[in-house]
Amino acid sequence: MDILGIETSCDETSAAVVRDGREVLSNVVYTQIPLHRPYGGVVPEIASRAHVEKIRQVAGEALGDRKIDAVAVTYGPGLAPALLVGVNAAKGIAKSLGVPLIGVNHIEAHLHSPFLFDPSDDKETLFPDPCEECPALGLVVSGGNTILVDMPKYGKYEVIGETLDDAAGEAFDKAAKLLGLGYPGGLVIDRITTAFLAENPGKELIPFPKGRPREGVSALSGLPAALCVSFSGLKTALLRYVQTHPELSLSGPDERDYGGRVVTPAAAHVIASYQEAIVGAVVDRVRTALAMRPRKAFILGGGVSLNSGIRKELTKLCAEKGVKLYMAKPKYTGDNGAMIAGLAMYRRRVEGEAAMRMDATPSLEIGDGETTAEEI
Ligand code: KG4
């Protein structure tokens, strides 16, 4: 079954055709990052306008002259004006082609991305059917979400931990803004950190807080503190560090290249310390989750899952625990239509007028209102 997937929940206009839930036949991603860069973050109105301008071209390119069996679309969570563009486009395409429309949850789709393969450069055998890999734990770390879930079977999600404030990607982006590294900041912080740590193995890092919330705070909403993160204290600690070290500067006589970016060793030390605090927080919560709920596999998705520290440490941890680790190929870590089209294969197909009544749902929660295909 070939499904066209459409994604417009934030700042990427994307469409893809995926066969049988995993084989990516096309995946077109138009990123709006340059449009939002001057503002240091995503501006919803600009995002929405850019989606309107690009959706036709992106969907047309992904579709080519292929025949499809259904259209899938992200209907939440995300920015309302951005989601609406994708949902309306998907309704139009489904209606004009006379095929079913399938609504997909964006966060759940990130957890499907490790199962996507590109037939031109991957061996299908390395990408198993996700249904065979459950029970599993999953972690979505992205610009908008940091959520730890238990998946007793594929398509069933129980949130067991989450961030109480900023998502991991926001923690990277806000630090990059504060330090003058530009937007978005995750990749540049990662590259500087990797180069700095390779050159200074064993160097003592600045002890930034590891984002562990206090037990019993109301923001936990009943979730165990040991499985949640809070990045606001880390952000404040970085701000305080910068304020109390006025001599700290990105440029100076000793500046040099760290992973493609020229900064001073002192700045690279702060940046590496900050990244390691985030990596430490994420990996510590995953270690606790695997101890509390031992599972067959661990599934990692979202833009921040590209982070080399997170990849390296989770690879080590899962090997130690004998848990199979599934991480998305780098090109499927950010927002993309392929993960939407892929997950749609495992989703209920609501047809006809009922599907056309589907609404963009900005605060859709993981596990909300979805049923697995096998249940219908
Ligand atoms: O999944 P995604 O596209 O986010 C949402 O739209 O929700 O991921 C974007 C986020 C940004 O915050 C970006 O800074 C971060 O992913 N990111 C990274 C890396 N590459 C992208 N964060 C840490 N390390 C990276 N290598």
mmCIF file of C-alpha atoms in Angstrom, residues 2-373:
data_model
loop_
_atom_site.group_PDB
_atom_site.id
_atom_site.type_symbol
_atom_site.label_atom_id
_atom_site.label_comp_id
_atom_site.label_asym_id
_atom_site.label_seq_id
_atom_site.Cartn_x
_atom_site.Cartn_y
_atom_site.Cartn_z
ATOM 1 C CA ASP A 2 1.434 3.412 -1.024
ATOM 2 C CA ILE A 3 0.506 6.355 1.203
ATOM 3 C CA LEU A 4 1.164 10.056 0.658
ATOM 4 C CA GLY A 5 2.119 11.730 3.956
ATOM 5 C CA ILE A 6 1.920 15.479 4.575
ATOM 6 C CA GLU A 7 3.634 17.314 7.431
ATOM 7 C CA THR A 8 3.249 21.031 8.217
ATOM 8 C CA SER A 9 3.127 21.125 12.021
ATOM 9 C CA CYS A 10 5.997 23.567 12.506
ATOM 10 C CA ASP A 11 8.663 24.965 10.179
ATOM 11 C CA GLU A 12 9.081 22.223 7.593
ATOM 12 C CA THR A 13 6.748 21.757 4.638
ATOM 13 C CA SER A 14 7.128 18.112 3.763
ATOM 14 C CA ALA A 15 5.451 15.380 1.745
ATOM 15 C CA ALA A 16 6.465 11.797 1.043
ATOM 16 C CA VAL A 17 5.200 8.566 -0.432
ATOM 17 C CA VAL A 18 5.902 5.464 1.655
ATOM 18 C CA ARG A 19 5.159 1.865 0.674
ATOM 19 C CA ASP A 20 3.805 -0.551 3.297
ATOM 20 C CA GLY A 21 4.746 1.699 6.208
ATOM 21 C CA ARG A 22 8.514 1.609 5.804
ATOM 22 C CA GLU A 23 9.867 1.871 2.264
ATOM 23 C CA VAL A 24 10.359 5.543 1.391
ATOM 24 C CA LEU A 25 9.664 6.083 -2.311
ATOM 25 C CA SER A 26 9.964 9.870 -2.111
ATOM 26 C CA ASN A 27 10.487 12.406 0.680
ATOM 27 C CA VAL A 28 10.528 16.120 -0.075
ATOM 28 C CA VAL A 29 11.354 18.537 2.752
ATOM 29 C CA TYR A 30 11.294 22.304 2.344
ATOM 30 C CA THR A 31 12.728 23.898 5.454
ATOM 31 C CA GLN A 32 11.724 27.391 6.514
ATOM 32 C CA ILE A 33 14.682 27.863 8.873
ATOM 33 C CA PRO A 34 16.149 30.819 6.914
ATOM 34 C CA LEU A 35 12.783 32.629 7.187
ATOM 35 C CA HIS A 36 12.677 32.286 10.981
ATOM 36 C CA ARG A 37 16.390 32.801 11.676
ATOM 37 C CA PRO A 38 16.181 36.623 11.984
ATOM 38 C CA TYR A 39 13.620 36.172 14.810
ATOM 39 C CA GLY A 40 15.587 33.491 16.702
ATOM 40 C CA GLY A 41 12.610 31.110 16.692
ATOM 41 C CA VAL A 42 9.584 29.976 14.713
ATOM 42 C CA VAL A 43 7.011 32.716 13.992
ATOM 43 C CA PRO A 44 3.632 30.954 13.481
ATOM 44 C CA GLU A 45 2.238 33.453 10.932
ATOM 45 C CA ILE A 46 5.377 33.286 8.809
ATOM 46 C CA ALA A 47 5.328 29.484 9.036
ATOM 47 C CA SER A 48 1.713 29.322 7.935
ATOM 48 C CA ARG A 49 2.224 31.649 4.968
ATOM 49 C CA ALA A 50 5.298 29.731 3.815
ATOM 50 C CA HIS A 51 3.399 26.404 4.074
ATOM 51 C CA VAL A 52 0.608 27.860 1.903
ATOM 52 C CA GLU A 53 3.156 28.986 -0.680
ATOM 53 C CA LYS A 54 5.028 25.673 -0.803
ATOM 54 C CA ILE A 55 2.575 22.858 -0.105
ATOM 55 C CA ARG A 56 1.394 22.435 -3.700
ATOM 56 C CA GLN A 57 4.887 22.159 -5.092
ATOM 57 C CA VAL A 58 6.167 19.889 -2.285
ATOM 58 C CA ALA A 59 3.179 17.516 -2.457
ATOM 59 C CA GLY A 60 3.328 17.483 -6.271
ATOM 60 C CA GLU A 61 7.025 16.608 -6.249
ATOM 61 C CA ALA A 62 6.555 13.827 -3.700
ATOM 62 C CA LEU A 63 3.607 12.395 -5.595
ATOM 63 C CA GLY A 64 5.065 12.581 -9.114
ATOM 64 C CA ASP A 65 2.978 10.266 -11.289
ATOM 65 C CA ARG A 66 2.545 7.651 -8.550
ATOM 66 C CA LYS A 67 -0.836 6.169 -7.748
ATOM 67 C CA ILE A 68 -1.563 6.237 -4.036
ATOM 68 C CA ASP A 69 -3.972 4.305 -1.824
ATOM 69 C CA ALA A 70 -4.442 6.921 0.924
ATOM 70 C CA VAL A 71 -3.404 10.363 2.130
ATOM 71 C CA ALA A 72 -2.038 10.842 5.654
ATOM 72 C CA VAL A 73 -1.516 14.121 7.452
ATOM 73 C CA THR A 74 -0.211 15.428 10.776
ATOM 74 C CA TYR A 75 -3.253 16.808 12.587
ATOM 75 C CA GLY A 76 -1.441 17.591 15.863
ATOM 76 C CA PRO A 77 0.314 18.559 17.980
ATOM 77 C CA GLY A 78 1.833 21.672 16.458
ATOM 78 C CA LEU A 79 1.167 25.291 15.578
ATOM 79 C CA ALA A 80 -2.518 25.773 14.723
ATOM 80 C CA PRO A 81 -2.078 27.964 11.622
ATOM 81 C CA ALA A 82 0.648 25.655 10.320
ATOM 82 C CA LEU A 83 -1.292 22.416 10.931
ATOM 83 C CA LEU A 84 -4.357 23.818 9.169
ATOM 84 C CA VAL A 85 -2.482 24.210 5.900
ATOM 85 C CA GLY A 86 -1.485 20.536 5.823
ATOM 86 C CA VAL A 87 -4.869 19.253 6.964
ATOM 87 C CA ASN A 88 -6.712 21.277 4.326
ATOM 88 C CA ALA A 89 -4.296 20.273 1.574
ATOM 89 C CA ALA A 90 -4.597 16.596 2.564
ATOM 90 C CA LYS A 91 -8.401 16.781 2.536
ATOM 91 C CA GLY A 92 -8.323 18.325 -0.931
ATOM 92 C CA ILE A 93 -5.960 15.690 -2.330
ATOM 93 C CA ALA A 94 -7.831 12.778 -0.713
ATOM 94 C CA LYS A 95 -11.155 14.055 -2.037
ATOM 95 C CA SER A 96 -9.903 14.707 -5.545
ATOM 96 C CA LEU A 97 -8.227 11.283 -5.793
ATOM 97 C CA GLY A 98 -11.087 9.491 -4.031
ATOM 98 C CA VAL A 99 -8.788 7.830 -1.458
ATOM 99 C CA PRO A 100 -9.071 7.618 2.358
ATOM 100 C CA LEU A 101 -7.627 10.296 4.643
ATOM 101 C CA ILE A 102 -5.662 9.256 7.741
ATOM 102 C CA GLY A 103 -4.853 11.584 10.657
ATOM 103 C CA VAL A 104 -1.476 11.027 12.305
ATOM 104 C CA ASN A 105 -0.047 12.245 15.613
ATOM 105 C CA HIS A 106 3.261 14.035 15.024
ATOM 106 C CA ILE A 107 5.009 12.749 18.182
ATOM 107 C CA GLU A 108 4.008 9.155 17.508
ATOM 108 C CA ALA A 109 5.320 9.576 13.954
ATOM 109 C CA HIS A 110 8.767 10.592 15.267
ATOM 110 C CA LEU A 111 8.850 7.200 16.998
ATOM 111 C CA HIS A 112 8.172 5.536 13.651
ATOM 112 C CA SER A 113 11.076 7.238 11.865
ATOM 113 C CA PRO A 114 13.730 4.616 12.891
ATOM 114 C CA PHE A 115 11.783 2.007 10.912
ATOM 115 C CA LEU A 116 11.897 3.932 7.615
ATOM 116 C CA PHE A 117 14.337 2.837 4.938
ATOM 117 C CA ASP A 118 15.416 4.218 1.622
ATOM 118 C CA PRO A 119 15.454 1.395 -0.964
ATOM 119 C CA SER A 120 18.236 3.104 -2.933
ATOM 120 C CA ASP A 121 20.770 2.821 -0.123
ATOM 121 C CA ASP A 122 19.453 0.561 2.631
ATOM 122 C CA LYS A 123 18.920 -3.137 3.115
ATOM 123 C CA GLU A 124 15.300 -3.715 4.087
ATOM 124 C CA THR A 125 16.334 -6.548 6.403
ATOM 125 C CA LEU A 126 18.004 -4.061 8.749
ATOM 126 C CA PHE A 127 14.699 -2.286 9.319
ATOM 127 C CA PRO A 128 12.303 -4.679 11.063
ATOM 128 C CA ASP A 129 8.574 -4.375 11.397
ATOM 129 C CA PRO A 130 8.009 -2.213 14.511
ATOM 130 C CA CYS A 131 5.186 -4.506 15.652
ATOM 131 C CA GLU A 132 7.794 -7.234 16.193
ATOM 132 C CA GLU A 133 9.931 -4.972 18.371
ATOM 133 C CA CYS A 134 7.405 -4.235 21.126
ATOM 134 C CA PRO A 135 7.208 -4.090 24.090
ATOM 135 C CA ALA A 136 9.563 -1.148 23.826
ATOM 136 C CA LEU A 137 10.331 2.156 25.473
ATOM 137 C CA GLY A 138 10.523 5.248 23.287
ATOM 138 C CA LEU A 139 11.934 8.745 23.586
ATOM 139 C CA VAL A 140 11.066 11.728 21.418
ATOM 140 C CA VAL A 141 13.539 14.584 21.751
ATOM 141 C CA SER A 142 12.775 17.459 19.415
ATOM 142 C CA GLY A 143 12.356 21.199 19.188
ATOM 143 C CA GLY A 144 8.907 20.986 20.752
ATOM 144 C CA ASN A 145 8.872 17.770 22.772
ATOM 145 C CA THR A 146 10.807 15.647 25.231
ATOM 146 C CA ILE A 147 8.645 12.634 26.025
ATOM 147 C CA LEU A 148 9.455 9.187 27.331
ATOM 148 C CA VAL A 149 6.845 6.515 26.550
ATOM 149 C CA ASP A 150 6.174 2.876 27.185
ATOM 150 C CA MET A 151 4.813 0.986 24.172
ATOM 151 C CA PRO A 152 3.426 -2.384 25.278
ATOM 152 C CA LYS A 153 2.470 -2.978 21.652
ATOM 153 C CA TYR A 154 2.913 -0.930 18.522
ATOM 154 C CA GLY A 155 0.345 1.854 18.453
ATOM 155 C CA LYS A 156 -0.223 1.928 22.227
ATOM 156 C CA TYR A 157 1.594 4.659 24.125
ATOM 157 C CA GLU A 158 1.805 5.401 27.847
ATOM 158 C CA VAL A 159 3.642 8.606 28.760
ATOM 159 C CA ILE A 160 6.007 7.741 31.622
ATOM 160 C CA GLY A 161 8.148 10.888 31.685
ATOM 161 C CA GLU A 162 8.441 14.286 30.062
ATOM 162 C CA THR A 163 9.946 17.726 30.344
ATOM 163 C CA LEU A 164 8.331 20.039 32.854
ATOM 164 C CA ASP A 165 9.346 23.124 30.877
ATOM 165 C CA ASP A 166 11.566 23.443 27.795
ATOM 166 C CA ALA A 167 12.010 20.656 25.278
ATOM 167 C CA ALA A 168 15.593 19.446 24.741
ATOM 168 C CA GLY A 169 15.729 21.253 21.376
ATOM 169 C CA GLU A 170 14.606 24.502 23.003
ATOM 170 C CA ALA A 171 17.331 24.094 25.620
ATOM 171 C CA PHE A 172 19.869 23.876 22.776
ATOM 172 C CA ASP A 173 18.333 26.718 20.769
ATOM 173 C CA LYS A 174 17.985 29.119 23.713
ATOM 174 C CA ALA A 175 21.588 28.533 24.777
ATOM 175 C CA ALA A 176 22.778 29.128 21.222
ATOM 176 C CA LYS A 177 20.837 32.393 21.149
ATOM 177 C CA LEU A 178 22.273 33.491 24.491
ATOM 178 C CA LEU A 179 25.822 32.681 23.379
ATOM 179 C CA GLY A 180 25.388 34.301 19.953
ATOM 180 C CA LEU A 181 25.691 31.068 17.955
ATOM 181 C CA GLY A 182 22.564 31.679 15.816
ATOM 182 C CA TYR A 183 19.357 29.730 15.246
ATOM 183 C CA PRO A 184 18.713 26.837 15.412
ATOM 184 C CA GLY A 185 21.490 25.942 17.821
ATOM 185 C CA GLY A 186 21.483 22.168 18.310
ATOM 186 C CA LEU A 187 23.709 21.206 15.417
ATOM 187 C CA VAL A 188 26.305 23.940 15.962
ATOM 188 C CA ILE A 189 26.531 23.180 19.700
ATOM 189 C CA ASP A 190 26.883 19.478 18.866
ATOM 190 C CA ARG A 191 29.693 20.076 16.351
ATOM 191 C CA ILE A 192 31.653 22.367 18.672
ATOM 192 C CA THR A 193 31.202 19.909 21.556
ATOM 193 C CA THR A 194 32.333 16.905 19.514
ATOM 194 C CA ALA A 195 35.476 18.704 18.343
ATOM 195 C CA PHE A 196 36.246 20.069 21.828
ATOM 196 C CA LEU A 197 35.812 16.705 23.577
ATOM 197 C CA ALA A 198 37.904 14.897 20.943
ATOM 198 C CA GLU A 199 40.712 17.352 21.530
ATOM 199 C CA ASN A 200 40.406 17.486 25.313
ATOM 200 C CA PRO A 201 39.590 13.969 26.470
ATOM 201 C CA GLY A 202 38.989 13.760 30.196
ATOM 202 C CA LYS A 203 38.907 17.540 30.639
ATOM 203 C CA GLU A 204 36.835 18.559 33.616
ATOM 204 C CA LEU A 205 33.575 20.143 32.505
ATOM 205 C CA ILE A 206 31.615 22.940 34.175
ATOM 206 C CA PRO A 207 29.129 21.214 36.521
ATOM 207 C CA PHE A 208 25.857 22.516 35.070
ATOM 208 C CA PRO A 209 22.701 21.055 36.673
ATOM 209 C CA LYS A 210 21.454 17.783 35.201
ATOM 210 C CA GLY A 211 17.790 18.798 35.006
ATOM 211 C CA ARG A 212 16.298 16.443 37.608
ATOM 212 C CA PRO A 213 12.999 17.822 38.994
ATOM 213 C CA ARG A 214 12.274 17.586 42.698
ATOM 214 C CA GLU A 215 9.932 14.746 43.732
ATOM 215 C CA GLY A 216 6.413 15.947 44.532
ATOM 216 C CA VAL A 217 6.325 19.201 42.519
ATOM 217 C CA SER A 218 2.873 19.768 41.053
ATOM 218 C CA ALA A 219 4.175 20.137 37.478
ATOM 219 C CA LEU A 220 4.975 16.416 37.500
ATOM 220 C CA SER A 221 1.211 15.688 37.286
ATOM 221 C CA GLY A 222 1.715 12.294 38.874
ATOM 222 C CA LEU A 223 4.729 11.241 36.758
ATOM 223 C CA PRO A 224 7.841 10.037 38.624
ATOM 224 C CA ALA A 225 10.496 12.778 38.945
ATOM 225 C CA ALA A 226 13.142 10.157 38.138
ATOM 226 C CA LEU A 227 11.742 9.908 34.593
ATOM 227 C CA CYS A 228 11.177 13.646 33.988
ATOM 228 C CA VAL A 229 13.498 16.481 33.038
ATOM 229 C CA SER A 230 13.492 20.206 33.653
ATOM 230 C CA PHE A 231 15.824 22.322 31.561
ATOM 231 C CA SER A 232 14.909 25.758 32.929
ATOM 232 C CA GLY A 233 17.485 25.529 35.767
ATOM 233 C CA LEU A 234 20.190 24.573 33.292
ATOM 234 C CA LYS A 235 19.365 27.576 31.123
ATOM 235 C CA THR A 236 19.484 29.876 34.157
ATOM 236 C CA ALA A 237 22.809 28.340 35.244
ATOM 237 C CA LEU A 238 24.258 29.096 31.810
ATOM 238 C CA LEU A 239 22.978 32.680 31.959
ATOM 239 C CA ARG A 240 24.482 33.111 35.419
ATOM 240 C CA TYR A 241 27.788 31.643 34.245
ATOM 241 C CA VAL A 242 27.907 34.086 31.324
ATOM 242 C CA GLN A 243 27.036 37.019 33.596
ATOM 243 C CA THR A 244 29.710 36.124 36.141
ATOM 244 C CA HIS A 245 32.374 35.587 33.468
ATOM 245 C CA PRO A 246 32.320 38.839 31.475
ATOM 246 C CA GLU A 247 35.655 37.899 29.897
ATOM 247 C CA LEU A 248 33.961 34.940 28.126
ATOM 248 C CA SER A 249 33.747 35.636 24.412
ATOM 249 C CA LEU A 250 33.164 33.639 21.233
ATOM 250 C CA SER A 251 36.025 35.450 19.531
ATOM 251 C CA GLY A 252 39.517 36.361 20.693
ATOM 252 C CA PRO A 253 43.188 35.988 19.864
ATOM 253 C CA ASP A 254 43.132 32.254 20.664
ATOM 254 C CA GLU A 255 39.976 31.485 18.626
ATOM 255 C CA ARG A 256 40.106 28.423 16.405
ATOM 256 C CA ASP A 257 38.005 26.004 14.410
ATOM 257 C CA TYR A 258 35.818 23.588 16.372
ATOM 258 C CA GLY A 259 33.786 21.406 14.008
ATOM 259 C CA GLY A 260 33.471 24.120 11.375
ATOM 260 C CA ARG A 261 32.823 27.018 13.757
ATOM 261 C CA VAL A 262 35.523 29.390 14.954
ATOM 262 C CA VAL A 263 35.271 30.135 18.702
ATOM 263 C CA THR A 264 37.627 30.522 21.653
ATOM 264 C CA PRO A 265 38.612 27.414 23.684
ATOM 265 C CA ALA A 266 36.934 28.977 26.747
ATOM 266 C CA ALA A 267 33.635 29.327 24.846
ATOM 267 C CA ALA A 268 33.960 25.773 23.456
ATOM 268 C CA HIS A 269 34.474 24.529 27.028
ATOM 269 C CA VAL A 270 31.222 26.188 28.178
ATOM 270 C CA ILE A 271 29.338 24.899 25.131
ATOM 271 C CA ALA A 272 30.605 21.322 25.605
ATOM 272 C CA SER A 273 29.748 21.451 29.324
ATOM 273 C CA TYR A 274 26.224 22.607 28.486
ATOM 274 C CA GLN A 275 25.647 19.866 25.891
ATOM 275 C CA GLU A 276 27.007 17.213 28.237
ATOM 276 C CA ALA A 277 24.541 18.353 30.927
ATOM 277 C CA ILE A 278 21.639 17.802 28.490
ATOM 278 C CA VAL A 279 23.040 14.459 27.327
ATOM 279 C CA GLY A 280 23.594 13.436 30.949
ATOM 280 C CA ALA A 281 20.010 14.326 31.893
ATOM 281 C CA VAL A 282 18.495 12.441 28.961
ATOM 282 C CA VAL A 283 20.646 9.343 29.382
ATOM 283 C CA ASP A 284 20.132 9.234 33.162
ATOM 284 C CA ARG A 285 16.318 9.263 32.695
ATOM 285 C CA VAL A 286 16.528 6.528 30.048
ATOM 286 C CA ARG A 287 18.741 4.403 32.321
ATOM 287 C CA THR A 288 16.177 4.739 35.126
ATOM 288 C CA ALA A 289 13.290 3.991 32.750
ATOM 289 C CA LEU A 290 14.972 0.802 31.519
ATOM 290 C CA ALA A 291 15.602 -0.252 35.122
ATOM 291 C CA MET A 292 11.965 0.410 36.094
ATOM 292 C CA ARG A 293 10.493 -1.090 32.930
ATOM 293 C CA PRO A 294 12.879 -3.515 31.214
ATOM 294 C CA ARG A 295 11.832 -3.858 27.561
ATOM 295 C CA LYS A 296 12.985 -5.591 24.400
ATOM 296 C CA ALA A 297 13.827 -2.415 22.463
ATOM 297 C CA PHE A 298 14.410 1.313 22.829
ATOM 298 C CA ILE A 299 13.172 3.632 20.074
ATOM 299 C CA LEU A 300 14.604 7.130 19.677
ATOM 300 C CA GLY A 301 13.180 9.868 17.452
ATOM 301 C CA GLY A 302 13.037 13.631 16.889
ATOM 302 C CA GLY A 303 15.424 16.337 15.663
ATOM 303 C CA VAL A 304 17.593 16.216 18.798
ATOM 304 C CA SER A 305 18.087 12.461 18.338
ATOM 305 C CA LEU A 306 20.728 13.482 15.780
ATOM 306 C CA ASN A 307 22.890 14.667 18.680
ATOM 307 C CA SER A 308 26.130 12.714 18.705
ATOM 308 C CA GLY A 309 26.424 12.661 22.504
ATOM 309 C CA ILE A 310 22.900 11.276 22.918
ATOM 310 C CA ARG A 311 23.490 8.669 20.167
ATOM 311 C CA LYS A 312 26.820 7.567 21.616
ATOM 312 C CA GLU A 313 25.668 7.306 25.222
ATOM 313 C CA LEU A 314 22.374 5.572 24.408
ATOM 314 C CA THR A 315 24.213 3.102 22.169
ATOM 315 C CA LYS A 316 26.502 2.291 25.109
ATOM 316 C CA LEU A 317 23.637 2.053 27.592
ATOM 317 C CA CYS A 318 21.470 -0.200 25.418
ATOM 318 C CA ALA A 319 24.411 -2.501 24.634
ATOM 319 C CA GLU A 320 25.100 -2.763 28.365
ATOM 320 C CA LYS A 321 21.450 -3.625 29.071
ATOM 321 C CA GLY A 322 21.023 -5.977 26.104
ATOM 322 C CA VAL A 323 18.242 -3.798 24.687
ATOM 323 C CA LYS A 324 17.901 -3.299 20.911
ATOM 324 C CA LEU A 325 18.271 0.386 20.036
ATOM 325 C CA TYR A 326 16.466 1.897 17.062
ATOM 326 C CA MET A 327 17.500 5.375 15.942
ATOM 327 C CA ALA A 328 16.319 7.171 12.815
ATOM 328 C CA LYS A 329 18.677 7.660 9.920
ATOM 329 C CA PRO A 330 19.912 11.285 10.108
ATOM 330 C CA LYS A 331 17.716 12.382 7.175
ATOM 331 C CA TYR A 332 14.568 11.199 9.014
ATOM 332 C CA THR A 333 15.310 12.725 12.443
ATOM 333 C CA GLY A 334 13.777 16.156 11.756
ATOM 334 C CA ASP A 335 10.166 16.734 10.766
ATOM 335 C CA ASN A 336 9.343 14.896 7.536
ATOM 336 C CA GLY A 337 6.399 13.523 5.579
ATOM 337 C CA ALA A 338 7.831 9.991 5.421
ATOM 338 C CA MET A 339 7.292 9.333 9.122
ATOM 339 C CA ILE A 340 3.662 10.469 8.724
ATOM 340 C CA ALA A 341 3.023 8.280 5.676
ATOM 341 C CA GLY A 342 4.842 5.386 7.363
ATOM 342 C CA LEU A 343 2.926 5.436 10.631
ATOM 343 C CA ALA A 344 -0.370 5.886 8.758
ATOM 344 C CA MET A 345 -0.056 2.281 7.567
ATOM 345 C CA TYR A 346 -0.527 1.205 11.198
ATOM 346 C CA ARG A 347 -3.471 3.531 11.796
ATOM 347 C CA ARG A 348 -7.182 3.291 11.586
ATOM 348 C CA ARG A 349 -8.617 4.426 8.301
ATOM 349 C CA VAL A 350 -11.627 6.656 8.790
ATOM 350 C CA GLU A 351 -13.265 7.131 5.439
ATOM 351 C CA GLY A 352 -15.720 9.419 3.692
ATOM 352 C CA GLU A 353 -17.291 12.378 5.437
ATOM 353 C CA ALA A 354 -16.040 11.345 8.892
ATOM 354 C CA ALA A 355 -12.453 11.743 7.666
ATOM 355 C CA MET A 356 -13.269 15.100 6.099
ATOM 356 C CA ARG A 357 -14.399 16.378 9.508
ATOM 357 C CA MET A 358 -10.926 15.841 10.960
ATOM 358 C CA ASP A 359 -9.631 19.024 12.634
ATOM 359 C CA ALA A 360 -6.159 20.360 13.230
ATOM 360 C CA THR A 361 -5.585 19.699 16.946
ATOM 361 C CA PRO A 362 -2.656 21.815 18.217
ATOM 362 C CA SER A 363 -2.505 20.259 21.692
ATOM 363 C CA LEU A 364 -3.078 16.639 20.649
ATOM 364 C CA GLU A 365 -1.413 14.311 23.139
ATOM 365 C CA ILE A 366 0.488 11.164 22.375
ATOM 366 C CA GLY A 367 -1.887 8.169 22.459
ATOM 367 C CA ASP A 368 -4.952 10.430 22.051
ATOM 368 C CA GLY A 369 -7.816 9.039 20.042
ATOM 369 C CA GLU A 370 -5.778 6.604 17.978
ATOM 370 C CA THR A 371 -6.436 2.931 17.465
ATOM 371 C CA THR A 372 -4.134 0.412 15.886
ATOM 372 C CA ALA A 373 -5.073 -0.914 12.456
#
